[in-house]
Amino acid sequence: MIYVDSCLVIYAAERDDSVGDRARKALAAAHAPLAASPLVMLEAMVGPMRERGAESQLHMWSVFDRFEMLPIEPDAYVRAARLRARNPGLQTADALHLAVAQEEGCSLLWTNDSRLAAIAPGFAVDVLRAA
């Protein structure tokens, strides 16, 4: 299972440019089931809710039909705190994405964040840079 960071979901759903195209192609070419968490949903829904347009909100909700929704268990918060303590500058949300993916046994975390890729090499992959 591949955990997909919020940025890729947002790019794939909202961007009509080469970045959006690359994100959509990466997700379409996934060799394993895709997973997300309620944190991904929270971050991805902000833009459509800010716009207050029902169509953009429905579109974003429909994007999540492709993903297995993983829970965020208490142990993931402890792991995220450990990650933040060991990696100065790592933001809470990024640490929690990484922790959820690890706790739930994902084989990879796809992102467009080179900082996550540096913290967890071989696990967190900047798929847009690699594309």
PDB file of C-alpha atoms in Angstrom:
ATOM      1  CA  MET A   1       0.000   0.000   0.000  1.00  0.00           C
ATOM      2  CA  ILE A   2       1.259   3.486  -0.868  1.00  0.00           C
ATOM      3  CA  TYR A   3       0.409   6.387   1.433  1.00  0.00           C
ATOM      4  CA  VAL A   4      -0.182   9.557  -0.579  1.00  0.00           C
ATOM      5  CA  ASP A   5       0.714  12.914   0.955  1.00  0.00           C
ATOM      6  CA  SER A   6      -1.799  15.766   0.763  1.00  0.00           C
ATOM      7  CA  CYS A   7       0.204  17.761  -1.750  1.00  0.00           C
ATOM      8  CA  LEU A   8      -0.153  15.079  -4.427  1.00  0.00           C
ATOM      9  CA  VAL A   9      -3.897  14.753  -3.863  1.00  0.00           C
ATOM     10  CA  ILE A  10      -4.312  18.524  -4.109  1.00  0.00           C
ATOM     11  CA  TYR A  11      -2.123  18.819  -7.217  1.00  0.00           C
ATOM     12  CA  ALA A  12      -3.925  15.945  -8.950  1.00  0.00           C
ATOM     13  CA  ALA A  13      -7.383  17.302  -8.144  1.00  0.00           C
ATOM     14  CA  GLU A  14      -6.887  21.043  -8.508  1.00  0.00           C
ATOM     15  CA  ARG A  15      -3.992  21.876 -10.799  1.00  0.00           C
ATOM     16  CA  ASP A  16      -4.435  22.137 -14.547  1.00  0.00           C
ATOM     17  CA  ASP A  17      -0.744  22.386 -15.406  1.00  0.00           C
ATOM     18  CA  SER A  18       2.318  20.165 -15.779  1.00  0.00           C
ATOM     19  CA  VAL A  19       2.541  19.608 -12.008  1.00  0.00           C
ATOM     20  CA  GLY A  20      -1.070  18.430 -11.907  1.00  0.00           C
ATOM     21  CA  ASP A  21      -0.465  16.227 -14.950  1.00  0.00           C
ATOM     22  CA  ARG A  22       2.580  14.607 -13.334  1.00  0.00           C
ATOM     23  CA  ALA A  23       0.674  14.022 -10.086  1.00  0.00           C
ATOM     24  CA  ARG A  24      -2.247  12.403 -11.945  1.00  0.00           C
ATOM     25  CA  LYS A  25       0.115  10.212 -13.978  1.00  0.00           C
ATOM     26  CA  ALA A  26       1.986   9.089 -10.864  1.00  0.00           C
ATOM     27  CA  LEU A  27      -1.243   8.146  -9.080  1.00  0.00           C
ATOM     28  CA  ALA A  28      -2.597   6.364 -12.165  1.00  0.00           C
ATOM     29  CA  ALA A  29       0.611   4.342 -12.505  1.00  0.00           C
ATOM     30  CA  ALA A  30       0.690   3.202  -8.874  1.00  0.00           C
ATOM     31  CA  HIS A  31       1.751  -0.429  -8.562  1.00  0.00           C
ATOM     32  CA  ALA A  32      -0.064  -0.892  -5.239  1.00  0.00           C
ATOM     33  CA  PRO A  33      -3.288   0.300  -3.607  1.00  0.00           C
ATOM     34  CA  LEU A  34      -3.304   3.969  -2.594  1.00  0.00           C
ATOM     35  CA  ALA A  35      -3.965   5.079   0.967  1.00  0.00           C
ATOM     36  CA  ALA A  36      -4.595   8.369   2.729  1.00  0.00           C
ATOM     37  CA  SER A  37      -5.613   9.482   6.196  1.00  0.00           C
ATOM     38  CA  PRO A  38      -8.119  11.912   7.680  1.00  0.00           C
ATOM     39  CA  LEU A  39      -5.209  14.397   7.823  1.00  0.00           C
ATOM     40  CA  VAL A  40      -4.873  14.212   4.024  1.00  0.00           C
ATOM     41  CA  MET A  41      -8.612  14.784   3.741  1.00  0.00           C
ATOM     42  CA  LEU A  42      -8.460  17.775   6.095  1.00  0.00           C
ATOM     43  CA  GLU A  43      -5.624  19.424   4.176  1.00  0.00           C
ATOM     44  CA  ALA A  44      -7.141  18.688   0.758  1.00  0.00           C
ATOM     45  CA  MET A  45     -10.583  20.037   1.654  1.00  0.00           C
ATOM     46  CA  VAL A  46      -9.394  23.470   2.851  1.00  0.00           C
ATOM     47  CA  GLY A  47      -9.128  25.003  -0.632  1.00  0.00           C
ATOM     48  CA  PRO A  48     -12.514  23.795  -1.882  1.00  0.00           C
ATOM     49  CA  MET A  49     -14.197  24.828   1.373  1.00  0.00           C
ATOM     50  CA  ARG A  50     -12.524  28.228   1.258  1.00  0.00           C
ATOM     51  CA  GLU A  51     -13.918  28.703  -2.256  1.00  0.00           C
ATOM     52  CA  ARG A  52     -17.353  27.732  -0.879  1.00  0.00           C
ATOM     53  CA  GLY A  53     -18.230  26.102  -4.168  1.00  0.00           C
ATOM     54  CA  ALA A  54     -20.222  22.905  -3.894  1.00  0.00           C
ATOM     55  CA  GLU A  55     -18.796  21.610  -7.180  1.00  0.00           C
ATOM     56  CA  SER A  56     -15.148  21.881  -6.084  1.00  0.00           C
ATOM     57  CA  GLN A  57     -15.973  20.272  -2.728  1.00  0.00           C
ATOM     58  CA  LEU A  58     -17.804  17.382  -4.391  1.00  0.00           C
ATOM     59  CA  HIS A  59     -14.926  16.926  -6.806  1.00  0.00           C
ATOM     60  CA  MET A  60     -12.412  16.688  -3.956  1.00  0.00           C
ATOM     61  CA  TRP A  61     -14.650  14.278  -2.002  1.00  0.00           C
ATOM     62  CA  SER A  62     -14.857  12.063  -5.096  1.00  0.00           C
ATOM     63  CA  VAL A  63     -11.062  11.945  -5.357  1.00  0.00           C
ATOM     64  CA  PHE A  64     -10.964  10.050  -2.068  1.00  0.00           C
ATOM     65  CA  ASP A  65     -12.954   7.171  -3.588  1.00  0.00           C
ATOM     66  CA  ARG A  66      -9.615   5.896  -4.976  1.00  0.00           C
ATOM     67  CA  PHE A  67      -7.970   5.731  -1.551  1.00  0.00           C
ATOM     68  CA  GLU A  68      -8.137   3.389   1.378  1.00  0.00           C
ATOM     69  CA  MET A  69      -8.653   5.629   4.385  1.00  0.00           C
ATOM     70  CA  LEU A  70      -6.218   4.730   7.165  1.00  0.00           C
ATOM     71  CA  PRO A  71      -6.956   5.561  10.790  1.00  0.00           C
ATOM     72  CA  ILE A  72      -4.729   7.789  12.868  1.00  0.00           C
ATOM     73  CA  GLU A  73      -4.130   5.762  16.008  1.00  0.00           C
ATOM     74  CA  PRO A  74      -2.616   7.187  19.230  1.00  0.00           C
ATOM     75  CA  ASP A  75       0.710   5.424  18.545  1.00  0.00           C
ATOM     76  CA  ALA A  76       1.084   7.464  15.356  1.00  0.00           C
ATOM     77  CA  TYR A  77       1.030  10.675  17.403  1.00  0.00           C
ATOM     78  CA  VAL A  78       3.809   9.341  19.642  1.00  0.00           C
ATOM     79  CA  ARG A  79       5.852   8.339  16.589  1.00  0.00           C
ATOM     80  CA  ALA A  80       5.233  11.760  15.042  1.00  0.00           C
ATOM     81  CA  ALA A  81       6.458  13.460  18.214  1.00  0.00           C
ATOM     82  CA  ARG A  82       9.612  11.314  18.107  1.00  0.00           C
ATOM     83  CA  LEU A  83      10.157  12.253  14.470  1.00  0.00           C
ATOM     84  CA  ARG A  84       9.773  15.951  15.243  1.00  0.00           C
ATOM     85  CA  ALA A  85      12.145  15.691  18.216  1.00  0.00           C
ATOM     86  CA  ARG A  86      14.818  14.063  16.030  1.00  0.00           C
ATOM     87  CA  ASN A  87      14.301  16.269  12.974  1.00  0.00           C
ATOM     88  CA  PRO A  88      14.316  19.996  13.767  1.00  0.00           C
ATOM     89  CA  GLY A  89      12.161  21.908  11.324  1.00  0.00           C
ATOM     90  CA  LEU A  90       9.856  18.974  10.580  1.00  0.00           C
ATOM     91  CA  GLN A  91       6.299  20.257  10.775  1.00  0.00           C
ATOM     92  CA  THR A  92       3.646  18.459  12.816  1.00  0.00           C
ATOM     93  CA  ALA A  93       1.462  17.527   9.845  1.00  0.00           C
ATOM     94  CA  ASP A  94       4.418  16.146   7.887  1.00  0.00           C
ATOM     95  CA  ALA A  95       5.585  14.116  10.890  1.00  0.00           C
ATOM     96  CA  LEU A  96       2.064  12.740  11.309  1.00  0.00           C
ATOM     97  CA  HIS A  97       1.810  11.758   7.622  1.00  0.00           C
ATOM     98  CA  LEU A  98       5.094   9.874   7.923  1.00  0.00           C
ATOM     99  CA  ALA A  99       4.098   8.255  11.219  1.00  0.00           C
ATOM    100  CA  VAL A 100       0.693   7.084   9.940  1.00  0.00           C
ATOM    101  CA  ALA A 101       2.267   5.554   6.839  1.00  0.00           C
ATOM    102  CA  GLN A 102       4.839   3.730   8.966  1.00  0.00           C
ATOM    103  CA  GLU A 103       2.398   2.627  11.675  1.00  0.00           C
ATOM    104  CA  GLU A 104      -0.096   1.268   9.133  1.00  0.00           C
ATOM    105  CA  GLY A 105       2.531  -0.773   7.288  1.00  0.00           C
ATOM    106  CA  CYS A 106       2.621   1.118   4.012  1.00  0.00           C
ATOM    107  CA  SER A 107       5.455   0.183   1.674  1.00  0.00           C
ATOM    108  CA  LEU A 108       5.975   3.783   0.515  1.00  0.00           C
ATOM    109  CA  LEU A 109       4.949   7.355   1.201  1.00  0.00           C
ATOM    110  CA  TRP A 110       4.557   9.364  -1.992  1.00  0.00           C
ATOM    111  CA  THR A 111       5.081  13.077  -1.603  1.00  0.00           C
ATOM    112  CA  ASN A 112       6.443  16.154  -3.330  1.00  0.00           C
ATOM    113  CA  ASP A 113       8.306  17.151  -0.182  1.00  0.00           C
ATOM    114  CA  SER A 114      12.038  16.579  -0.486  1.00  0.00           C
ATOM    115  CA  ARG A 115      12.416  17.086   3.296  1.00  0.00           C
ATOM    116  CA  LEU A 116      10.308  13.980   3.980  1.00  0.00           C
ATOM    117  CA  ALA A 117      12.288  12.062   1.371  1.00  0.00           C
ATOM    118  CA  ALA A 118      15.515  13.097   3.149  1.00  0.00           C
ATOM    119  CA  ILE A 119      14.211  12.036   6.572  1.00  0.00           C
ATOM    120  CA  ALA A 120      12.969   8.631   5.395  1.00  0.00           C
ATOM    121  CA  PRO A 121      15.059   7.740   2.331  1.00  0.00           C
ATOM    122  CA  GLY A 122      13.716   4.796   0.370  1.00  0.00           C
ATOM    123  CA  PHE A 123      10.355   5.077   2.143  1.00  0.00           C
ATOM    124  CA  ALA A 124       9.245   8.661   1.470  1.00  0.00           C
ATOM    125  CA  VAL A 125       9.661   9.316  -2.250  1.00  0.00           C
ATOM    126  CA  ASP A 126       9.372  12.684  -3.980  1.00  0.00           C
ATOM    127  CA  VAL A 127       7.490  11.218  -6.953  1.00  0.00           C
ATOM    128  CA  LEU A 128       7.247  14.472  -8.871  1.00  0.00           C
ATOM    129  CA  ARG A 129      10.989  15.024  -8.727  1.00  0.00           C
ATOM    130  CA  ALA A 130      11.563  11.443  -9.866  1.00  0.00           C
ATOM    131  CA  ALA A 131       9.054  11.833 -12.723  1.00  0.00           C
TER     132      ALA A 131
END
